[in-house]
CSV table of C-alpha atoms in Angstrom, one decimal:
chain,number,residue,atom,x,y,z
U,1,MET,CA,-61.1,-1.6,23.7
U,2,SER,CA,-60.5,2.0,24.8
U,3,SER,CA,-57.0,3.4,25.2
U,4,GLU,CA,-58.0,4.3,28.8
U,5,VAL,CA,-58.9,0.7,29.6
U,6,ALA,CA,-55.7,-0.6,27.9
U,7,ALA,CA,-53.7,1.8,29.9
U,8,ARG,CA,-55.4,0.6,33.2
U,9,ARG,CA,-54.7,-3.0,32.2
U,10,ASP,CA,-51.0,-2.3,31.6
U,11,ALA,CA,-50.4,0.0,34.7
U,12,LYS,CA,-47.7,-1.3,37.1
U,13,LYS,CA,-46.3,-0.2,40.5
U,14,LEU,CA,-43.1,-0.9,42.4
U,15,VAL,CA,-43.5,-2.8,45.6
U,16,ARG,CA,-41.1,-4.1,48.2
U,17,SER,CA,-41.3,-7.5,49.7
U,18,PRO,CA,-39.0,-9.5,52.0
U,19,SER,CA,-37.5,-11.0,48.9
U,20,GLY,CA,-36.7,-7.8,47.0
U,21,LEU,CA,-38.3,-5.2,44.8
U,22,ARG,CA,-41.1,-6.3,42.4
U,23,MET,CA,-42.7,-4.5,39.5
U,24,VAL,CA,-46.4,-5.8,39.7
U,25,PRO,CA,-49.6,-4.9,38.0
U,26,GLU,CA,-51.4,-1.9,39.7
U,27,HIS,CA,-54.6,-4.0,39.6
U,28,ARG,CA,-54.2,-7.6,40.7
U,29,ALA,CA,-57.0,-8.7,38.3
U,30,PHE,CA,-54.8,-7.7,35.4
U,31,GLY,CA,-51.7,-9.8,36.5
U,32,SER,CA,-50.0,-12.1,34.1
U,33,PRO,CA,-51.5,-15.7,34.0
U,34,PHE,CA,-47.9,-17.0,33.8
U,35,GLY,CA,-47.0,-15.4,37.2
U,36,LEU,CA,-46.2,-17.2,40.3
U,37,GLU,CA,-47.0,-15.9,43.9
U,38,GLU,CA,-44.1,-15.4,46.3
U,39,PRO,CA,-43.8,-18.5,48.6
U,40,GLN,CA,-44.2,-18.6,52.2
U,41,TRP,CA,-40.7,-18.7,53.8
U,42,VAL,CA,-40.0,-21.7,56.1
U,43,PRO,CA,-39.8,-20.2,59.6
U,44,ASP,CA,-36.3,-19.9,60.9
U,45,LYS,CA,-37.0,-21.9,64.0
U,46,GLU,CA,-38.1,-24.8,61.9
U,47,CYS,CA,-34.9,-25.2,59.9
U,48,PRO,CA,-31.7,-25.5,62.2
U,49,ARG,CA,-29.9,-27.2,59.3
U,50,CYS,CA,-29.5,-26.6,55.5
U,51,MET,CA,-32.4,-28.4,53.7
U,52,GLN,CA,-30.0,-29.4,51.0
U,53,CYS,CA,-26.6,-30.4,52.5
U,54,ASP,CA,-27.6,-30.6,56.2
U,55,ALA,CA,-25.1,-28.3,57.3
U,56,LYS,CA,-25.8,-26.8,60.7
U,57,PHE,CA,-26.5,-23.1,60.9
U,58,ASP,CA,-24.4,-21.1,63.2
U,59,PHE,CA,-22.5,-17.7,63.3
U,60,LEU,CA,-20.3,-18.7,60.3
U,61,THR,CA,-22.8,-20.8,58.4
U,62,ARG,CA,-25.6,-18.3,57.8
U,63,LYS,CA,-29.2,-19.2,56.8
U,64,HIS,CA,-30.7,-18.0,53.5
U,65,HIS,CA,-34.2,-18.5,52.0
U,66,CYS,CA,-34.7,-19.4,48.3
U,67,ARG,CA,-37.0,-16.7,46.8
U,68,ARG,CA,-38.6,-19.2,44.6
U,69,CYS,CA,-39.4,-22.2,47.0
U,70,GLY,CA,-39.0,-20.4,50.4
U,71,LYS,CA,-36.8,-23.2,51.8
U,72,CYS,CA,-33.8,-22.6,54.0
U,73,PHE,CA,-30.3,-23.2,52.8
U,74,CYS,CA,-26.7,-22.4,53.5
U,75,ASP,CA,-24.8,-19.9,51.2
U,76,LYS,CA,-23.2,-22.8,49.3
U,77,CYS,CA,-26.4,-24.3,48.4
U,78,CYS,CA,-28.3,-21.0,47.8
U,79,GLY,CA,-25.7,-18.6,46.6
U,80,GLN,CA,-26.8,-18.0,43.1
U,81,LYS,CA,-28.8,-14.8,42.1
U,82,VAL,CA,-30.9,-15.3,39.0
U,83,PRO,CA,-33.7,-13.4,37.4
U,84,LEU,CA,-37.2,-14.6,38.4
U,85,ARG,CA,-39.5,-13.0,35.9
U,86,ARG,CA,-42.5,-15.0,36.9
U,87,MET,CA,-42.5,-13.3,40.3
U,88,CYS,CA,-41.9,-9.9,38.8
U,89,PHE,CA,-38.6,-9.3,40.6
U,90,VAL,CA,-36.7,-6.2,39.3
U,91,ASP,CA,-33.2,-7.6,40.0
U,92,PRO,CA,-31.9,-11.2,40.2
U,93,VAL,CA,-32.7,-12.9,43.5
U,94,ARG,CA,-31.2,-15.6,45.7
U,95,GLN,CA,-32.3,-19.1,44.6
U,96,CYS,CA,-31.3,-22.7,45.5
U,97,ALA,CA,-29.6,-24.7,42.7
U,98,GLU,CA,-32.8,-26.6,41.7
U,99,CYS,CA,-34.9,-23.5,41.5
U,100,ALA,CA,-32.1,-21.5,39.7
U,101,LEU,CA,-32.0,-24.1,37.0
U,102,VAL,CA,-35.8,-23.8,36.4
U,103,SER,CA,-35.6,-20.1,36.4
U,104,HIS,CA,-32.7,-20.1,33.9
U,105,LYS,CA,-34.9,-22.2,31.6
U,106,GLU,CA,-37.9,-19.9,31.9
U,107,ALA,CA,-35.7,-16.9,31.1
U,108,GLU,CA,-35.5,-18.1,27.4
U,109,PHE,CA,-39.4,-17.8,27.3
U,110,TYR,CA,-39.2,-14.1,28.5
U,111,ASP,CA,-36.3,-13.1,26.5
U,112,LYS,CA,-37.3,-14.8,23.2
U,113,GLN,CA,-40.7,-16.5,22.9
U,114,LEU,CA,-42.6,-13.7,24.8
U,115,LYS,CA,-41.4,-11.1,22.3
U,116,VAL,CA,-42.5,-13.3,19.4
U,117,LEU,CA,-46.1,-13.6,20.9
U,118,LEU,CA,-46.3,-9.8,21.6
U,119,SER,CA,-45.2,-9.1,18.0
U,120,GLY,CA,-47.9,-11.4,16.6
U,121,ALA,CA,-48.3,-13.4,13.3
U,122,THR,CA,-50.9,-13.9,10.6
U,123,PHE,CA,-53.1,-16.9,10.5
U,124,LEU,CA,-56.2,-18.2,8.8
U,125,VAL,CA,-58.7,-18.4,11.8
U,126,THR,CA,-61.7,-20.6,12.1
U,127,PHE,CA,-64.1,-20.3,14.9
U,128,GLY,CA,-66.3,-23.3,15.9
U,129,ASN,CA,-67.8,-25.2,12.9
U,130,SER,CA,-67.5,-22.3,10.6
U,131,GLU,CA,-66.4,-23.4,7.1
U,132,LYS,CA,-64.9,-20.0,6.1
U,133,PRO,CA,-61.7,-19.0,7.8
U,134,GLU,CA,-60.7,-15.4,8.3
U,135,THR,CA,-57.2,-13.9,7.8
U,136,MET,CA,-56.3,-12.3,11.2
U,137,VAL,CA,-53.3,-11.1,13.1
U,138,CYS,CA,-53.0,-13.0,16.4
U,139,ARG,CA,-50.9,-11.6,19.1
U,140,LEU,CA,-50.6,-11.6,23.0
U,141,SER,CA,-51.7,-8.5,24.8
U,142,ASN,CA,-49.0,-6.4,26.6
U,143,ASN,CA,-50.2,-7.6,30.1
U,144,GLN,CA,-50.0,-11.2,28.7
U,145,ARG,CA,-53.7,-11.9,29.7
U,146,TYR,CA,-55.4,-12.1,26.4
U,147,LEU,CA,-55.1,-13.5,23.0
U,148,LEU,CA,-56.0,-10.7,20.5
U,149,LEU,CA,-57.2,-11.6,17.0
U,150,ASP,CA,-57.6,-8.7,14.5
U,151,GLY,CA,-59.0,-8.8,11.0
U,152,ASP,CA,-62.3,-7.9,9.5
U,153,SER,CA,-63.7,-8.7,13.0
U,154,ARG,CA,-62.0,-8.5,16.4
U,155,HIS,CA,-61.9,-11.1,19.2
U,156,GLU,CA,-60.3,-11.2,22.6
U,157,ILE,CA,-59.7,-14.4,24.4
U,158,ASP,CA,-58.7,-14.6,28.1
U,159,ILE,CA,-55.6,-16.8,28.3
U,160,ALA,CA,-56.7,-18.2,31.6
U,161,HIS,CA,-59.9,-19.5,30.0
U,162,ILE,CA,-58.1,-21.7,27.5
U,163,SER,CA,-58.6,-25.4,28.6
U,164,THR,CA,-56.8,-27.3,25.9
U,165,VAL,CA,-54.1,-26.5,23.2
U,166,GLN,CA,-53.0,-28.9,20.4
U,167,ILE,CA,-50.2,-28.1,17.9
U,168,LEU,CA,-51.2,-29.2,14.3
U,169,THR,CA,-48.4,-30.7,12.3
U,170,GLU,CA,-47.8,-32.3,8.9
U,171,GLY,CA,-45.2,-34.5,7.3
U,172,PHE,CA,-41.5,-34.8,8.2
U,173,PRO,CA,-38.7,-32.7,6.6
U,174,PRO,CA,-36.3,-34.3,4.2
U,175,GLY,CA,-33.4,-36.0,6.0
U,176,GLY,CA,-35.5,-36.6,9.1
U,177,GLY,CA,-36.4,-34.4,12.1
U,178,ASN,CA,-39.5,-33.1,13.7
U,179,ALA,CA,-42.8,-32.7,11.9
U,180,ARG,CA,-43.6,-29.1,10.7
U,181,ALA,CA,-46.1,-27.0,12.7
U,182,THR,CA,-48.9,-25.9,10.5
U,183,GLY,CA,-51.4,-24.6,13.0
U,184,MET,CA,-52.9,-24.7,16.4
U,185,SER,CA,-56.3,-25.8,17.8
U,186,LEU,CA,-57.5,-24.6,21.1
U,187,ARG,CA,-60.7,-24.8,23.2
U,188,PHE,CA,-61.7,-22.0,25.5
U,189,ALA,CA,-64.6,-20.8,27.7
U,190,ALA,CA,-66.2,-17.8,26.1
U,191,PRO,CA,-68.1,-15.3,28.2
U,192,GLY,CA,-71.8,-16.4,28.6
U,193,ALA,CA,-71.3,-19.7,26.6
U,194,GLU,CA,-72.4,-22.9,28.2
U,195,SER,CA,-69.8,-25.1,26.3
U,196,LEU,CA,-66.3,-24.6,25.2
U,197,THR,CA,-65.6,-22.9,22.0
U,198,GLN,CA,-63.1,-24.2,19.5
U,199,LEU,CA,-60.6,-22.1,17.7
U,200,LYS,CA,-58.3,-23.1,14.9
U,201,LEU,CA,-55.2,-21.2,13.6
U,202,THR,CA,-53.7,-22.2,10.3
U,203,ALA,CA,-50.4,-20.8,9.0
U,204,GLY,CA,-50.9,-19.4,5.5
U,205,GLU,CA,-48.8,-20.4,2.4
U,206,ASP,CA,-48.6,-17.0,0.9
U,207,ALA,CA,-45.1,-15.9,1.8
U,208,HIS,CA,-42.0,-17.7,3.2
U,209,ALA,CA,-41.2,-15.0,5.7
U,210,SER,CA,-44.8,-14.8,6.9
U,211,ARG,CA,-44.9,-18.7,7.2
U,212,ARG,CA,-41.6,-18.5,9.2
U,213,GLN,CA,-43.0,-15.9,11.6
U,214,SER,CA,-46.3,-17.9,12.0
U,215,THR,CA,-44.3,-21.1,12.8
U,216,ALA,CA,-42.2,-19.2,15.4
U,217,TRP,CA,-45.4,-17.8,17.0
U,218,LEU,CA,-46.8,-21.3,17.2
U,219,ALA,CA,-43.7,-22.7,18.9
U,220,ALA,CA,-43.7,-19.8,21.3
U,221,MET,CA,-47.5,-20.3,22.1
U,222,HIS,CA,-46.8,-23.9,22.8
U,223,LYS,CA,-44.2,-23.0,25.4
U,224,ALA,CA,-46.5,-20.4,26.9
U,225,THR,CA,-49.3,-22.9,27.5
U,226,LYS,CA,-46.8,-25.2,29.3
U,227,LEU,CA,-46.0,-22.4,31.6
U,228,LEU,CA,-49.8,-21.6,32.0
U,229,TYR,CA,-50.6,-25.2,33.0
U,230,GLU,CA,-47.7,-25.2,35.4
U,231,SER,CA,-49.0,-22.1,37.0
U,232,ARG,CA,-52.4,-23.6,37.5
U,233,ASP,CA,-50.9,-26.6,39.2
U,234,GLN,CA,-48.9,-24.6,41.8
């Protein structure tokens, strides 16, 4: 991939919507697959009362729209201003209590897991029915659209074309707890292929630090796929 193409993919612009300032991709086709579109606001004339507490709107009880769901609320029910990364808002925006809770939970992905995915980790990678795995660094592209695999060969997988993801685990740690993640199996639609292609990532055993990084990357990717499927459902 040329530097010019990469720069075009990552280019962004500042736009203003009724909800606030947003830093969005310059080209819509290169938007993050984890992103959400701004909702249509419920028209003012259709909501004479708060859609949470049923308070009647008047001169003192003002009407506010939640930037995430678009519904109408009073200030008491929609007074929180919370970061909404999935809609690319520059500043925290007004949200109802239910939406604010969801956005708070998603913030952990953007503050922690996304950084892990962008940094990448080393895996033994097997494509399809190949019996010989290849050592490759796997990371998420800067615009969050592609899974990049770099080793003796290079591959690029469109995140939006991944259909299934399964975390591979083994055993249980001493004293109880969750099984240890050892890898990931995913199926995706490759350009020009009639059927889905299978990809298997296996964490190596060569170094403790490398293994820890790979395990953290797997956990972050698992969280990312959950957000991806949520985006498809909305």
